[in-house]
CSV table of C-alpha atoms and ligand atoms in Angstrom, one decimal:
chain,number,residue,atom,x,y,z
Y,1,UNK,CA,0.0,0.0,0.0
Y,2,UNK,CA,1.3,3.4,-0.9
Y,3,UNK,CA,2.0,6.3,1.5
Y,4,UNK,CA,-0.9,8.2,2.9
Y,5,UNK,CA,-1.6,11.8,1.6
Y,6,UNK,CA,-3.7,13.7,4.1
Y,7,UNK,CA,-5.0,16.3,1.6
Y,8,UNK,CA,-6.0,13.6,-0.9
Y,9,UNK,CA,-7.9,11.7,1.9
Y,10,UNK,CA,-9.6,14.9,3.0
Y,11,UNK,CA,-10.9,15.5,-0.5
Y,12,UNK,CA,-11.5,12.0,-1.9
Y,13,UNK,CA,-12.2,9.7,1.0
Y,14,UNK,CA,-13.7,11.7,3.9
Y,15,UNK,CA,-16.7,13.1,1.9
Y,16,UNK,CA,-17.8,9.6,1.0
Y,17,UNK,CA,-18.7,8.8,4.6
Y,18,UNK,CA,-21.7,10.0,6.4
Y,19,UNK,CA,-19.9,12.3,8.8
Y,20,UNK,CA,-21.8,15.2,10.3
Y,21,UNK,CA,-20.4,18.7,9.9
Y,22,UNK,CA,-17.6,20.4,8.1
Y,23,UNK,CA,-14.2,18.7,8.2
Y,24,UNK,CA,-11.7,20.8,10.3
Y,25,UNK,CA,-8.9,18.4,11.0
Y,26,UNK,CA,-7.5,15.0,9.7
Y,27,UNK,CA,-4.6,13.7,11.7
Y,28,UNK,CA,-2.7,10.3,12.0
Y,29,UNK,CA,-3.8,8.5,15.1
Y,30,UNK,CA,-2.7,5.6,17.3
Y,31,UNK,CA,0.2,3.2,17.0
Y,32,UNK,CA,-1.2,0.0,15.5
Y,33,UNK,CA,1.1,-2.1,13.4
Y,34,UNK,CA,-1.4,-3.0,10.7
Y,35,UNK,CA,-3.9,-0.4,9.5
Y,36,UNK,CA,-3.4,3.3,8.8
Y,37,UNK,CA,-5.5,5.1,11.4
Y,38,UNK,CA,-6.6,8.8,11.2
Y,39,UNK,CA,-8.8,10.9,13.3
Y,40,UNK,CA,-11.2,13.2,11.5
Y,41,UNK,CA,-12.8,16.2,13.4
Y,42,UNK,CA,-15.9,17.8,12.0
Y,43,UNK,CA,-17.7,20.9,13.3
Y,44,UNK,CA,-21.4,21.5,12.9
Y,45,UNK,CA,-23.0,25.0,12.4
Y,46,UNK,CA,-24.1,25.1,16.0
Y,47,UNK,CA,-20.5,24.6,17.0
Y,48,UNK,CA,-20.8,21.0,18.2
Y,49,UNK,CA,-17.8,18.8,17.3
Y,50,UNK,CA,-18.0,15.2,15.9
Y,51,UNK,CA,-15.0,13.0,15.7
Y,52,UNK,CA,-14.4,9.8,13.7
Y,53,UNK,CA,-11.8,7.2,13.3
Y,54,UNK,CA,-11.0,6.6,9.6
Y,55,UNK,CA,-8.9,3.6,8.7
Y,56,UNK,CA,-7.2,2.4,5.6
Y,57,UNK,CA,-7.6,-1.3,6.0
Y,58,UNK,CA,-4.6,-3.4,5.3
Y,59,UNK,CA,-5.9,-5.5,2.4
Y,60,UNK,CA,-2.6,-7.2,1.8
Y,61,UNK,CA,-3.1,-8.8,5.2
Y,62,UNK,CA,-6.8,-8.9,5.3
Y,63,UNK,CA,-7.5,-10.3,1.8
Y,64,UNK,CA,-11.3,-9.9,1.9
Y,65,UNK,CA,-12.3,-6.5,3.4
Y,66,UNK,CA,-16.0,-7.2,2.6
Y,67,UNK,CA,-16.0,-10.3,4.7
Y,68,UNK,CA,-14.0,-8.6,7.4
Y,69,UNK,CA,-16.5,-5.7,7.7
Y,70,UNK,CA,-19.4,-8.2,7.7
Y,71,UNK,CA,-17.8,-9.8,10.8
Y,72,UNK,CA,-17.3,-6.4,12.4
Y,73,UNK,CA,-20.8,-5.1,11.7
Y,74,UNK,CA,-22.4,-8.3,13.0
Y,75,UNK,CA,-20.2,-8.6,16.1
Y,76,UNK,CA,-20.7,-4.9,17.1
Y,77,UNK,CA,-24.5,-5.2,16.6
Y,78,UNK,CA,-24.5,-8.3,18.9
Y,79,UNK,CA,-22.5,-6.4,21.5
Y,80,UNK,CA,-24.7,-3.3,21.1
Y,81,UNK,CA,-27.8,-5.3,22.1
Y,82,UNK,CA,-26.1,-6.5,25.3
Y,83,UNK,CA,-24.8,-3.0,26.1
Y,84,UNK,CA,-28.3,-1.6,25.6
Y,85,UNK,CA,-29.9,-4.3,27.7
Y,86,UNK,CA,-27.5,-3.4,30.5
Y,87,UNK,CA,-28.3,0.3,30.2
Y,88,UNK,CA,-24.8,1.1,28.9
Y,89,UNK,CA,-23.5,3.8,26.5
Y,90,UNK,CA,-23.5,2.2,23.0
Y,91,UNK,CA,-21.4,5.0,21.6
Y,92,UNK,CA,-18.5,4.4,23.9
Y,93,UNK,CA,-18.7,0.8,24.9
Y,94,UNK,CA,-18.4,-0.7,21.5
Y,95,UNK,CA,-17.1,0.3,18.0
Y,96,UNK,CA,-19.8,1.8,15.8
Y,97,UNK,CA,-19.4,1.6,12.0
Y,98,UNK,CA,-20.2,4.8,10.2
Y,99,UNK,CA,-21.5,3.9,6.8
Y,100,UNK,CA,-20.7,5.6,3.5
Y,101,UNK,CA,-23.2,8.0,2.0
Y,102,UNK,CA,-24.6,5.2,-0.1
Y,103,UNK,CA,-25.0,2.9,2.9
Y,104,UNK,CA,-22.0,0.6,2.5
Y,105,UNK,CA,-19.9,-0.5,5.4
Y,106,UNK,CA,-16.6,0.5,3.6
Y,107,UNK,CA,-15.4,2.0,0.4
Y,108,UNK,CA,-12.6,1.4,-2.1
Y,109,UNK,CA,-10.9,4.3,-3.8
Y,110,UNK,CA,-9.2,4.7,-7.2
Y,111,UNK,CA,-5.9,3.5,-5.8
Y,112,UNK,CA,-7.4,0.2,-4.8
Y,113,UNK,CA,-7.3,1.1,-1.1
Y,114,UNK,CA,-10.1,0.2,1.3
Y,115,UNK,CA,-11.5,2.6,3.9
Y,116,UNK,CA,-13.9,2.3,6.8
Y,117,UNK,CA,-15.0,4.7,9.6
Y,118,UNK,CA,-15.9,4.3,13.2
Y,119,UNK,CA,-17.3,6.7,15.6
Y,120,UNK,CA,-14.4,8.0,17.7
Y,121,UNK,CA,-14.7,6.9,21.3
Y,122,UNK,CA,-14.6,10.2,23.1
Y,123,UNK,CA,-12.6,11.1,26.2
Y,124,UNK,CA,-10.7,7.9,26.0
Y,125,UNK,CA,-7.1,6.7,25.8
Y,126,UNK,CA,-5.2,3.6,25.0
Y,127,UNK,CA,-1.8,2.7,26.5
Y,128,UNK,CA,1.2,1.3,24.7
Y,129,UNK,CA,2.8,0.3,28.0
Y,130,UNK,CA,1.4,-1.1,31.2
Y,131,UNK,CA,1.6,1.8,33.7
Y,132,UNK,CA,0.1,0.0,36.7
Y,133,UNK,CA,-1.0,-3.5,37.7
Y,134,UNK,CA,-4.4,-2.0,38.3
Y,135,UNK,CA,-4.9,-0.9,34.6
Y,136,UNK,CA,-3.6,-4.3,33.4
Y,137,UNK,CA,-6.0,-6.1,35.7
Y,138,UNK,CA,-8.9,-3.9,34.3
Y,139,UNK,CA,-7.9,-4.8,30.8
Y,140,UNK,CA,-7.9,-8.4,31.7
Y,141,UNK,CA,-11.5,-8.2,33.1
Y,142,UNK,CA,-12.5,-6.4,29.9
Y,143,UNK,CA,-11.0,-9.1,27.6
Y,144,UNK,CA,-12.5,-11.8,29.7
Y,145,UNK,CA,-15.9,-10.2,29.6
Y,146,UNK,CA,-15.6,-9.6,25.9
Y,147,UNK,CA,-15.1,-13.3,25.3
Y,148,UNK,CA,-17.9,-14.1,27.6
Y,149,UNK,CA,-20.3,-11.7,25.9
Y,150,UNK,CA,-19.5,-13.5,22.6
Y,151,UNK,CA,-20.1,-16.9,24.1
Y,152,UNK,CA,-23.5,-17.2,22.5
Y,153,UNK,CA,-22.4,-15.6,19.2
Y,154,UNK,CA,-23.1,-17.9,16.2
Y,155,UNK,CA,-19.4,-18.8,15.5
Y,156,UNK,CA,-20.2,-20.6,12.3
Y,157,UNK,CA,-21.2,-17.3,10.7
Y,158,UNK,CA,-17.9,-15.7,11.3
Y,159,UNK,CA,-15.4,-15.5,8.4
Y,160,UNK,CA,-11.8,-16.4,9.1
Y,161,UNK,CA,-10.2,-13.1,8.3
Y,162,UNK,CA,-6.7,-14.4,8.4
Y,163,UNK,CA,-6.6,-18.2,8.1
Y,164,UNK,CA,-4.4,-20.0,10.7
Y,165,UNK,CA,-3.8,-16.7,12.5
Y,166,UNK,CA,-2.7,-18.4,15.8
Y,167,UNK,CA,-1.9,-21.8,14.4
Y,168,UNK,CA,1.6,-21.8,15.9
Y,169,UNK,CA,2.5,-25.0,14.0
Y,170,UNK,CA,1.7,-23.3,10.7
Y,171,UNK,CA,3.5,-20.1,11.9
Y,172,UNK,CA,6.6,-22.3,12.5
Y,173,UNK,CA,6.3,-23.8,9.0
Y,174,UNK,CA,6.1,-20.3,7.5
Y,175,UNK,CA,9.1,-19.3,9.5
Y,176,UNK,CA,11.1,-22.2,8.2
Y,177,UNK,CA,10.1,-21.4,4.6
Y,178,UNK,CA,11.2,-17.8,5.0
Y,179,UNK,CA,14.5,-19.0,6.4
Y,180,UNK,CA,15.0,-21.3,3.5
Y,181,UNK,CA,14.2,-18.6,1.0
Y,182,UNK,CA,16.2,-15.9,2.9
Y,183,UNK,CA,15.3,-13.4,0.3
Y,184,UNK,CA,17.4,-10.5,1.6
Y,185,UNK,CA,20.3,-12.5,3.0
Y,186,UNK,CA,19.6,-11.6,6.6
Y,187,UNK,CA,19.6,-15.1,8.0
Y,188,UNK,CA,23.4,-15.2,8.5
Y,189,UNK,CA,23.2,-12.2,11.0
Y,190,UNK,CA,20.4,-13.7,13.1
Y,191,UNK,CA,21.6,-17.2,13.8
Y,192,UNK,CA,21.0,-17.0,17.5
Y,193,UNK,CA,17.4,-16.0,17.1
Y,194,UNK,CA,16.9,-18.7,14.4
Y,195,UNK,CA,18.3,-21.4,16.8
Y,196,UNK,CA,16.0,-20.1,19.5
Y,197,UNK,CA,13.0,-20.9,17.4
Y,198,UNK,CA,14.2,-24.2,16.0
Y,199,UNK,CA,14.9,-25.5,19.5
Y,200,UNK,CA,11.2,-24.9,20.4
Y,201,UNK,CA,9.5,-26.7,17.5
Y,202,UNK,CA,7.9,-29.4,19.7
Y,203,UNK,CA,6.5,-26.8,22.0
Y,204,UNK,CA,4.7,-25.1,19.1
Y,205,UNK,CA,2.3,-28.0,18.9
Y,206,UNK,CA,0.9,-27.9,22.4
Y,207,UNK,CA,-2.2,-25.7,21.9
Y,208,UNK,CA,-3.0,-26.9,18.4
Y,209,UNK,CA,-2.9,-30.5,19.5
Y,210,UNK,CA,-5.1,-29.9,22.5
Y,211,UNK,CA,-7.6,-28.1,20.3
Y,212,UNK,CA,-7.6,-30.9,17.8
Y,213,UNK,CA,-8.1,-33.5,20.5
Y,214,UNK,CA,-11.0,-31.5,22.0
Y,215,UNK,CA,-9.1,-31.0,25.2
Y,216,UNK,CA,-9.4,-27.3,24.8
Y,217,UNK,CA,-12.7,-25.7,23.7
Y,218,UNK,CA,-13.0,-23.5,20.6
Y,219,UNK,CA,-14.5,-20.2,21.5
Y,220,UNK,CA,-15.2,-16.9,19.7
Y,221,UNK,CA,-12.1,-14.9,20.6
Y,222,UNK,CA,-10.5,-11.5,19.9
Y,223,UNK,CA,-7.1,-12.8,18.9
Y,224,UNK,CA,-5.2,-9.5,19.2
Y,225,UNK,CA,-5.5,-8.5,22.8
Y,226,UNK,CA,-2.7,-6.1,23.3
Y,227,UNK,CA,-3.2,-3.3,25.7
Y,228,UNK,CA,-3.5,-0.6,23.1
Y,229,UNK,CA,-6.6,-2.4,21.8
Y,230,UNK,CA,-8.5,-1.4,24.9
Y,231,UNK,CA,-9.8,2.2,25.5
Y,232,UNK,CA,-9.9,3.6,29.0
Y,233,UNK,CA,-12.0,6.5,30.1
Y,234,UNK,CA,-9.5,9.4,30.5
Y,235,UNK,CA,-11.3,10.7,33.7
Y,236,UNK,CA,-12.5,7.7,35.6
Y,237,UNK,CA,-9.7,5.3,34.4
Y,238,UNK,CA,-12.3,2.6,33.8
Y,239,UNK,CA,-12.2,0.4,30.7
Y,240,UNK,CA,-14.7,1.5,28.1
Y,241,UNK,CA,-14.3,-0.6,25.1
Y,242,UNK,CA,-12.3,-3.3,23.3
Y,243,UNK,CA,-11.3,-2.2,19.8
Y,244,UNK,CA,-9.5,-3.6,16.8
Y,245,UNK,CA,-12.1,-6.3,16.0
Y,246,UNK,CA,-10.5,-7.4,12.7
Y,247,UNK,CA,-9.4,-10.7,14.0
Y,248,UNK,CA,-12.5,-11.8,16.0
Y,249,UNK,CA,-12.7,-15.5,15.0
Y,250,UNK,CA,-13.0,-18.9,16.5
Y,251,UNK,CA,-9.9,-19.5,18.7
Y,252,UNK,CA,-8.7,-20.5,22.1
Y,253,UNK,CA,-9.1,-18.4,25.2
Y,254,UNK,CA,-5.4,-19.0,25.7
Y,255,UNK,CA,-4.7,-16.9,22.6
Y,256,UNK,CA,-6.4,-13.9,24.1
Y,257,UNK,CA,-5.0,-14.5,27.5
Y,258,UNK,CA,-1.5,-15.2,26.2
Y,259,UNK,CA,-1.3,-12.3,23.8
Y,260,UNK,CA,-2.1,-9.8,26.5
Y,261,UNK,CA,0.6,-11.4,28.8
Y,262,UNK,CA,3.2,-11.2,26.1
Y,263,UNK,CA,2.5,-7.5,25.5
Y,264,UNK,CA,1.8,-6.4,29.1
Y,265,UNK,CA,3.5,-8.6,31.7
Y,266,UNK,CA,6.9,-7.1,31.0
Y,267,UNK,CA,9.0,-4.2,32.2
Y,268,UNK,CA,9.9,-3.0,28.7
Y,269,UNK,CA,8.3,-1.9,25.5
Y,270,UNK,CA,7.7,-4.4,22.7
Y,271,UNK,CA,10.5,-2.8,20.7
Y,272,UNK,CA,13.0,-2.0,23.5
Y,273,UNK,CA,16.6,-2.3,22.2
Y,274,UNK,CA,18.2,-2.6,25.7
Y,275,UNK,CA,17.2,-6.2,26.7
Y,276,UNK,CA,18.3,-5.6,30.2
Y,277,UNK,CA,15.2,-3.4,30.6
Y,278,UNK,CA,12.9,-6.2,29.3
Y,279,UNK,CA,12.0,-8.7,32.0
Y,280,UNK,CA,8.9,-10.9,32.5
Y,281,UNK,CA,6.9,-9.4,35.4
Y,282,UNK,CA,5.3,-12.0,37.6
Y,283,UNK,CA,3.3,-9.5,39.5
Y,284,UNK,CA,1.7,-8.2,36.3
Y,285,UNK,CA,1.2,-11.8,35.2
Y,286,UNK,CA,-0.8,-12.5,38.3
Y,287,UNK,CA,-2.8,-9.3,38.0
Y,288,UNK,CA,-3.8,-10.2,34.5
Y,289,UNK,CA,-4.5,-13.8,35.4
Y,290,UNK,CA,-6.8,-12.8,38.2
Y,291,UNK,CA,-8.7,-10.3,36.0
Y,292,UNK,CA,-9.1,-12.6,33.1
Y,293,UNK,CA,-10.4,-15.5,35.1
Y,294,UNK,CA,-12.9,-13.1,36.8
Y,295,UNK,CA,-13.9,-11.5,33.5
Y,296,UNK,CA,-14.6,-14.9,32.0
Y,297,UNK,CA,-17.0,-15.4,35.0
Y,298,UNK,CA,-16.3,-19.1,35.7
Y,299,UNK,CA,-16.5,-20.2,32.1
Y,300,UNK,CA,-12.8,-21.3,31.7
Y,301,UNK,CA,-12.2,-25.0,32.1
Y,302,UNK,CA,-9.7,-26.3,34.5
Y,303,UNK,CA,-7.5,-27.4,31.6
Y,304,UNK,CA,-7.6,-23.9,30.1
Y,305,UNK,CA,-6.5,-22.4,33.4
Y,306,UNK,CA,-3.7,-25.0,33.9
Y,307,UNK,CA,-2.5,-24.3,30.4
Y,308,UNK,CA,-2.3,-20.5,31.0
Y,309,UNK,CA,1.5,-20.5,31.3
Y,310,UNK,CA,1.6,-22.4,28.0
Y,311,UNK,CA,-0.7,-19.8,26.4
Y,312,UNK,CA,1.6,-17.0,27.6
Y,313,UNK,CA,4.7,-18.6,26.3
Y,314,UNK,CA,3.1,-19.7,23.1
Y,315,UNK,CA,1.8,-16.3,22.1
Y,316,UNK,CA,5.1,-14.7,23.0
Y,317,UNK,CA,7.2,-17.2,21.1
Y,318,UNK,CA,4.7,-17.1,18.1
Y,319,UNK,CA,4.8,-13.3,18.0
Y,320,UNK,CA,8.6,-13.3,18.2
Y,321,UNK,CA,8.7,-15.9,15.4
Y,322,UNK,CA,6.4,-13.7,13.3
Y,323,UNK,CA,8.6,-10.6,13.8
Y,324,UNK,CA,11.7,-12.7,12.8
Y,325,UNK,CA,9.9,-14.1,9.8
Y,326,UNK,CA,9.0,-10.6,8.7
Y,327,UNK,CA,12.6,-9.5,9.2
Y,328,UNK,CA,13.7,-12.3,7.0
Y,329,UNK,CA,11.1,-11.3,4.4
Y,330,UNK,CA,12.1,-7.7,4.2
Y,331,UNK,CA,9.5,-6.2,6.6
Y,332,UNK,CA,6.4,-6.7,4.5
Y,333,UNK,CA,3.8,-7.4,7.3
Y,334,UNK,CA,4.3,-5.2,10.4
Y,335,UNK,CA,4.9,-1.5,9.9
Y,336,UNK,CA,8.4,-0.5,10.8
Y,337,UNK,CA,9.8,2.9,11.8
Y,338,UNK,CA,13.5,2.2,11.9
Y,339,UNK,CA,16.1,-0.3,10.5
Y,340,UNK,CA,15.9,-3.7,12.2
Y,341,UNK,CA,12.7,-2.8,14.0
Y,342,UNK,CA,11.2,-6.2,13.6
Y,343,UNK,CA,14.5,-7.8,14.8
Y,344,UNK,CA,14.4,-5.6,17.9
Y,345,UNK,CA,10.7,-6.7,18.5
Y,346,UNK,CA,11.7,-10.3,18.0
Y,347,UNK,CA,14.4,-10.1,20.6
Y,348,UNK,CA,12.2,-8.7,23.3
Y,349,UNK,CA,9.8,-11.5,22.7
Y,350,UNK,CA,12.5,-14.2,22.9
Y,351,UNK,CA,13.9,-12.5,26.1
Y,352,UNK,CA,10.4,-12.9,27.6
Y,353,UNK,CA,10.1,-16.5,26.5
Y,354,UNK,CA,13.5,-17.3,28.2
Y,355,UNK,CA,12.4,-15.5,31.4
Y,356,UNK,CA,9.1,-17.5,31.4
Y,357,UNK,CA,11.0,-20.7,31.0
Y,358,UNK,CA,13.2,-19.8,33.9
Y,359,UNK,CA,10.2,-18.9,36.1
Y,360,UNK,CA,7.9,-21.7,34.9
Y,361,UNK,CA,7.2,-23.2,38.3
Y,362,UNK,CA,6.3,-19.8,39.7
Y,363,UNK,CA,3.9,-19.2,36.8
Y,364,UNK,CA,2.3,-22.6,37.4
Y,365,UNK,CA,1.9,-21.8,41.1
Y,366,UNK,CA,0.1,-18.5,40.3
Y,367,UNK,CA,-2.5,-20.0,37.9
Y,368,UNK,CA,-3.1,-22.9,40.3
Y,369,UNK,CA,-4.6,-20.4,42.7
Y,370,UNK,CA,-7.3,-19.6,40.2
Y,371,UNK,CA,-8.5,-23.1,39.4
X,1,LIG,P1,-4.3,-1.6,14.1
X,1,LIG,O1,-5.0,-2.8,13.5
X,1,LIG,O2,-3.4,-0.9,13.2
X,1,LIG,O3,-3.7,-1.9,15.4
X,1,LIG,P2,-6.5,-0.3,15.6
X,1,LIG,O4,-7.9,-0.6,15.1
X,1,LIG,O5,-6.1,-1.0,16.8
X,1,LIG,O6,-5.5,-0.5,14.3
X,1,LIG,O7,-6.4,1.3,15.8
X,1,LIG,C1,-5.2,1.9,16.2
X,1,LIG,C2,-5.4,2.7,17.5
X,1,LIG,O8,-6.4,3.7,17.3
X,1,LIG,C3,-5.9,1.9,18.7
X,1,LIG,O9,-4.8,1.3,19.4
X,1,LIG,C4,-6.7,2.9,19.5
X,1,LIG,O10,-5.8,3.7,20.3
X,1,LIG,C5,-7.2,3.9,18.4
X,1,LIG,N1,-8.6,3.6,18.1
X,1,LIG,C6,-9.1,2.7,17.3
X,1,LIG,N2,-10.4,2.7,17.2
X,1,LIG,C7,-10.8,3.8,17.9
X,1,LIG,C8,-12.1,4.5,18.2
X,1,LIG,N3,-13.2,4.0,17.6
X,1,LIG,N4,-12.1,5.6,18.9
X,1,LIG,C9,-11.0,6.0,19.5
X,1,LIG,N5,-9.7,5.5,19.3
X,1,LIG,C10,-9.7,4.4,18.5
X,2,LIG,C1,-0.5,-6.5,15.3
X,2,LIG,O1,-3.0,-4.6,14.8
X,2,LIG,P1,-2.1,-4.5,16.1
X,2,LIG,O2,-1.0,-3.5,16.0
X,2,LIG,O3,-3.1,-4.3,17.2
X,2,LIG,C2,-0.9,-7.9,14.9
X,2,LIG,C3,-0.9,-8.8,16.1
X,2,LIG,C4,0.4,-8.8,16.8
X,2,LIG,C5,0.8,-7.3,17.2
X,2,LIG,C6,2.2,-7.2,17.7
X,2,LIG,C7,-3.7,-8.5,12.5
X,2,LIG,O4,-1.5,-6.0,16.2
X,2,LIG,O5,-1.2,-10.1,15.8
X,2,LIG,O6,0.4,-9.6,18.0
X,2,LIG,O7,0.7,-6.5,16.0
X,2,LIG,N1,-2.2,-7.9,14.3
X,2,LIG,C8,-2.4,-8.6,13.1
X,2,LIG,O8,2.4,-6.0,18.3
X,2,LIG,O9,-1.5,-9.3,12.6
X,3,LIG,MG1,-4.6,-2.4,17.2
């Protein structure tokens, strides 16, 4: 996808959506690795301000934007009914799709780019780093509740927006293929990281095998539960909304649980270059575990809870492997902002995996408390 031109968007894309008022500002927004996100501010004649989140969907990653938007529209409608029944605020507690002026859920432009718009959740923030155990705990409750709210969702009607998204065995195979192809000759410089993955091939099977055998239940999960996909009220500090619904698909609760741990139960940022600053944090691990079990409201099975350390390590290893694969493939998947950015990200993930392995018994003891 090409670079983004704000003026062009203002004139060619924004007017296609049913936004209220005159456009006064269009600015880049957020720090997601996949879509291009903008915030559009409009002013009405009476002075009231309306804000929207406009996104250029990454259609190299999400091959079928129409199916993806169908998922999002159906899932958000389902959530909206529950929020309404509970007397909540439907404008702030779920994403709301703003249609185009001809009532479509997204549009494509002459460059072949796909666009969609959400109502901007007002007076809300998301965090790129865990600032307190309390916030992390709250995000855990929110992700647990999110999964619980979707427990009755007709899973068979959901499109798989990225096939095999958290199939770690498949991720391993794709990593090996990228290694064999080594299209930009980077493999020679990352031998230590490559060995780290190869030594853990057997581990990659644990969740896939348990799902195949029916030992773990398939649920409707979010699949991308990093902390910056949760919006907090900027005044009360309470969680308002889970965003980034592009990967809502059938999956394991361990994916949601584990992905949050990999991003949040650490003392360093995902792309920290000084690995001494990146340590697995057992206190944050426990805060999240407690919140997630509570948020799921007793719906997790004993096996799911026992396997939580596996989920945490699996999602961390898988993500590191995905960053390394992208580094070997010349950075075509995750957005990068500097040289070797994906390699830096890979290294933090592997540092966390190594820490988890060293503290495995302590992790097992923590989750045991919540069975
Ligand atoms: P990506 O897939 O690239 O991660 P996201 O959908 O997560 O894109 O959006 C990027 C960021 O934009 C989020 O982390 C969040 O901070 C912010 N954001 C997304 N949707 C909204 C919304 N409806 N209202 C306010 N902020 C939002
Ligand atoms: C991407 O979209 P975003 O930035 O919330 C990625 C996740 C990774 C994460 C790593 C669709 O999440 O799977 O875990 O980056 N999303 C997709 O930070 O691939
Ligand atoms: Mg995101």
